[in-house]
CSV table of C-alpha atoms in Angstrom, one decimal:
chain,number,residue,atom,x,y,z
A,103,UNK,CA,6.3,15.1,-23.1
A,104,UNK,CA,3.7,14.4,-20.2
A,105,UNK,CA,3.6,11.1,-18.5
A,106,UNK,CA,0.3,9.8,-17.0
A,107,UNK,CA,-1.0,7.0,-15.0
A,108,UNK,CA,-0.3,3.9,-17.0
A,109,UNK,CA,3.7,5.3,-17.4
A,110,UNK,CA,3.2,5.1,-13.8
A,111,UNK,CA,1.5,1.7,-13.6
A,112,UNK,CA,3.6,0.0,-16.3
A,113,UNK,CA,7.2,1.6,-14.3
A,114,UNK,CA,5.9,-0.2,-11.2
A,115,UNK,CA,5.0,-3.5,-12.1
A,116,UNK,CA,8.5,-3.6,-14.7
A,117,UNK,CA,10.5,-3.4,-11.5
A,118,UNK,CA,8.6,-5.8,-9.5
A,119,UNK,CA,6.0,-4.1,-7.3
A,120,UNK,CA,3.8,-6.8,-6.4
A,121,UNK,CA,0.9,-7.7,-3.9
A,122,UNK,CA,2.4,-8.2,-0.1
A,123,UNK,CA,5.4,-5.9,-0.7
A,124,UNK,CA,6.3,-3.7,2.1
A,125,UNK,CA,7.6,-0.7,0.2
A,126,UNK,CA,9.9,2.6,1.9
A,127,UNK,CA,9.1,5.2,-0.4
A,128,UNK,CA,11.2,8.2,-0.7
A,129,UNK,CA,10.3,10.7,-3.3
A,130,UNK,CA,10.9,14.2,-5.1
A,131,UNK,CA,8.3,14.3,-7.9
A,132,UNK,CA,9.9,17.6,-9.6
A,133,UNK,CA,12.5,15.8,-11.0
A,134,UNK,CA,10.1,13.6,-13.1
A,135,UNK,CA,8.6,16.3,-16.1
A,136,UNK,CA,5.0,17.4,-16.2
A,137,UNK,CA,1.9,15.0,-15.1
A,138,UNK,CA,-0.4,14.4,-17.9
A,139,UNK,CA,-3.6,16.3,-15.6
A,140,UNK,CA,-3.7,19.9,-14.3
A,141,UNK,CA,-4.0,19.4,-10.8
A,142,UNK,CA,-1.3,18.4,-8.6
A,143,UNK,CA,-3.8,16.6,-6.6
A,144,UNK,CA,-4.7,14.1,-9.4
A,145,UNK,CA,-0.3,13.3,-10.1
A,146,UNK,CA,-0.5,12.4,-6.1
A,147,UNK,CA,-3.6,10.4,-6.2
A,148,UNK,CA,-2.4,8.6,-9.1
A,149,UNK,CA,1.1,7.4,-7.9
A,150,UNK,CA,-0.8,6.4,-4.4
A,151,UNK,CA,-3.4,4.3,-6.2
A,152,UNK,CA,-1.5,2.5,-8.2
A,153,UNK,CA,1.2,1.8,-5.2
A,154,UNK,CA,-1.6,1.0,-2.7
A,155,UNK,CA,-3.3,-1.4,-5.9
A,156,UNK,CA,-0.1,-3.4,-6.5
A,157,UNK,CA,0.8,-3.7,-2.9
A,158,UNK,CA,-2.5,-4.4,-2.1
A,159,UNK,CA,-3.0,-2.5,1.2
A,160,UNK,CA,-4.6,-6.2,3.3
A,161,UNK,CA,-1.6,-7.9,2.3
A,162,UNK,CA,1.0,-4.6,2.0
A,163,UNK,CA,2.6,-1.6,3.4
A,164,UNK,CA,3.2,2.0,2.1
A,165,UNK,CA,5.9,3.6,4.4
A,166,UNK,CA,7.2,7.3,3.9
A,167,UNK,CA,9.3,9.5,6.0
A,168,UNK,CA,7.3,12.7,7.0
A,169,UNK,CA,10.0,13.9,9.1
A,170,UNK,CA,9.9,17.9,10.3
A,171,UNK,CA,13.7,18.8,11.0
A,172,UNK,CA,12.8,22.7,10.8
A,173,UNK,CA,11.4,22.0,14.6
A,174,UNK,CA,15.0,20.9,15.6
A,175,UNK,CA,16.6,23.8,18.0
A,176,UNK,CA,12.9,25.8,17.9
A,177,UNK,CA,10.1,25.7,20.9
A,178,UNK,CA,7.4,24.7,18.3
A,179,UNK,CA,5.8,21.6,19.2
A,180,UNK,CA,5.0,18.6,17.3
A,181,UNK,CA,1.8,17.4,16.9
A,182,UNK,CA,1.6,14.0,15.4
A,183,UNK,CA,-2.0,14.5,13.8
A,184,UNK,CA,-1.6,17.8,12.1
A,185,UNK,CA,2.5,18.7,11.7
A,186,UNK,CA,3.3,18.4,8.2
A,187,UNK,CA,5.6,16.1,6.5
A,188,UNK,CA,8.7,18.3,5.0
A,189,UNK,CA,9.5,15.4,2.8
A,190,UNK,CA,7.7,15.9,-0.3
A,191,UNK,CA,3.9,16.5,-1.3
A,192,UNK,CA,3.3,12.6,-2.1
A,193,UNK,CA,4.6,11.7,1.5
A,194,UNK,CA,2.0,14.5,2.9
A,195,UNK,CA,-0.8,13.2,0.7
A,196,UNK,CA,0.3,9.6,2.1
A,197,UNK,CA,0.4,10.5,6.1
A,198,UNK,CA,-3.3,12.3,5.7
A,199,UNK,CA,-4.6,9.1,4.0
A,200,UNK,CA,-7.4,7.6,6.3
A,201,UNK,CA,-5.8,4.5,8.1
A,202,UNK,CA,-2.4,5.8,8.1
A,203,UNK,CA,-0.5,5.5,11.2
A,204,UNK,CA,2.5,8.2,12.6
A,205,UNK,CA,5.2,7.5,14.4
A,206,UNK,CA,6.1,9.6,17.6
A,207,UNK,CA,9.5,11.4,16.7
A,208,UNK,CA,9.2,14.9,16.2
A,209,UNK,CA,12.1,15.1,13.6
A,210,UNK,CA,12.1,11.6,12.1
A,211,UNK,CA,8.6,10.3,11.8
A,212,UNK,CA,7.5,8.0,9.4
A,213,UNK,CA,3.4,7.1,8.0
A,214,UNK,CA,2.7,3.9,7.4
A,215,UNK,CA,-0.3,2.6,5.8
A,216,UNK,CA,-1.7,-0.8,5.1
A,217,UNK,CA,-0.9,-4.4,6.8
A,218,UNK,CA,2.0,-3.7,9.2
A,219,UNK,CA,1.4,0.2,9.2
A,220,UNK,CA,0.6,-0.2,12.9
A,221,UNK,CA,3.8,-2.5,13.9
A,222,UNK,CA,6.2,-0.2,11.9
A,223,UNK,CA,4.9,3.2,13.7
A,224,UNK,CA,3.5,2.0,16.9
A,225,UNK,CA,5.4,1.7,20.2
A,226,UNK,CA,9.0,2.9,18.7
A,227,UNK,CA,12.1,3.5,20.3
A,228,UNK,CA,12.3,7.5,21.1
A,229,UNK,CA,15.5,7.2,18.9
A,230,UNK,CA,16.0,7.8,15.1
A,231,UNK,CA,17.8,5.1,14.5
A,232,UNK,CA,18.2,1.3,16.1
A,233,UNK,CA,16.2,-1.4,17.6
A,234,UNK,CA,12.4,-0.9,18.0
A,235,UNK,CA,12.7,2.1,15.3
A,236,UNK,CA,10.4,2.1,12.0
A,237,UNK,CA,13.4,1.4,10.3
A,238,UNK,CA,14.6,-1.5,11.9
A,239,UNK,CA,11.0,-3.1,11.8
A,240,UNK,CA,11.3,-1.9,8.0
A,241,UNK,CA,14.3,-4.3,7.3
A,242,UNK,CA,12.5,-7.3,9.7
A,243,UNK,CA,9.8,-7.3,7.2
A,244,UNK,CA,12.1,-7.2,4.1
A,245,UNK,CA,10.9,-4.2,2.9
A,246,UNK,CA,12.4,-2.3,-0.4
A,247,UNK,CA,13.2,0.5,-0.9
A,248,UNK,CA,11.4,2.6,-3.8
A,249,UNK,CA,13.0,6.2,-4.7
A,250,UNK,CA,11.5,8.1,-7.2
A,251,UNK,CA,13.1,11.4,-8.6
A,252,UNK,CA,16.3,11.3,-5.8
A,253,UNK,CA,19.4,9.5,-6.2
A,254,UNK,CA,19.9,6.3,-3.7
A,255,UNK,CA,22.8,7.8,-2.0
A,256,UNK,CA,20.1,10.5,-0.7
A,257,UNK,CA,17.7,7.9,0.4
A,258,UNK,CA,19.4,5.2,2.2
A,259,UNK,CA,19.0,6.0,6.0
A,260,UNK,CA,19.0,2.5,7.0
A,261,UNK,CA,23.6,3.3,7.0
A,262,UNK,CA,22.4,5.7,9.9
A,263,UNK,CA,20.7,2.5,11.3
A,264,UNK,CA,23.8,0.3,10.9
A,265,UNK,CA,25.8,3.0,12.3
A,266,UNK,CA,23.9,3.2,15.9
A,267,UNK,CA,23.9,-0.6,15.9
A,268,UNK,CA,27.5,-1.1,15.1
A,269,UNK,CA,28.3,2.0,17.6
């Protein structure tokens, strides 16, 4: 059995997903089944709309990692406009959305797009985790935490936060 964009819609809006929300996505969409439409394009397209709809984007934020750990240990250079996201194919569709906004980490970055997109990945801390990082401005705002397709216990970098506060 296919799901399509209204068993998108209708999952969102049952677990609360609602206009001003500042949401950290974290996503692997091969643990879902087949989209209802042929083209990966269309299942990406989808589960942005209806995110950046419900959130409304003026009064919202969409925030996904797009780290690159394969440059760790390697001379290849990061470049924030045009190194991909290894985190999944929705959080590379999200980071090349017009108006979304990069942090500068070159293992740990994170897109943001919408209201606070420029607060959460502007003028950050050169570390991964701790004050000024996205985040730490992530948990100032309230944000929650969406995954979709991964367990919780393989989302939840904000311990890694904690950790570097706490020492």
């Amino acid at each position: 059995m296919k799901y399509n964009y209204n068993d998108i819609k209708e999952s969102f809006e049952k677990i609360g997903i609602s206009k001003g929300m500042s949401i950290a996505l974290k996503t692997d969409l091969r643990f879902l089944g087949p989209y209802s439409a042929n083209s990966q394009n269309e299942m990406l397209e989808a589960f942005y709309s209806i995110l950046a709809d419900l959130v409304d984007l003026s009064k919202g934020t969409i925030v996904v990692s797009t780290a690159c750990t394969s440059l760790c240990n390697t001379n290849n250079i990061f470049d924030i406009k045009n190194t991909p996201s290894e985190m999944g194919s929705l959080t590379e569709f999200i980071r090349n959305q017009l108006g979304a906004i990069r942090s500068f980490h070159p293992f740990n970055s994170y897109a943001a797009i919408g209201k606070h997109a420029d607060y959460i990945c502007s003028n950050n801390s050169r570390h991964c985790y701790g004050n000024n990082t996205p985040i730490a401005r992530l948990l100032e705002l309230d944000a929650k935490c969406l995954s979709i397709g991964l367990h919780p216990d393989q989302t939840t970098s904000e311990v890694h936060h904690v950790e570097m506060l706490m020492g």
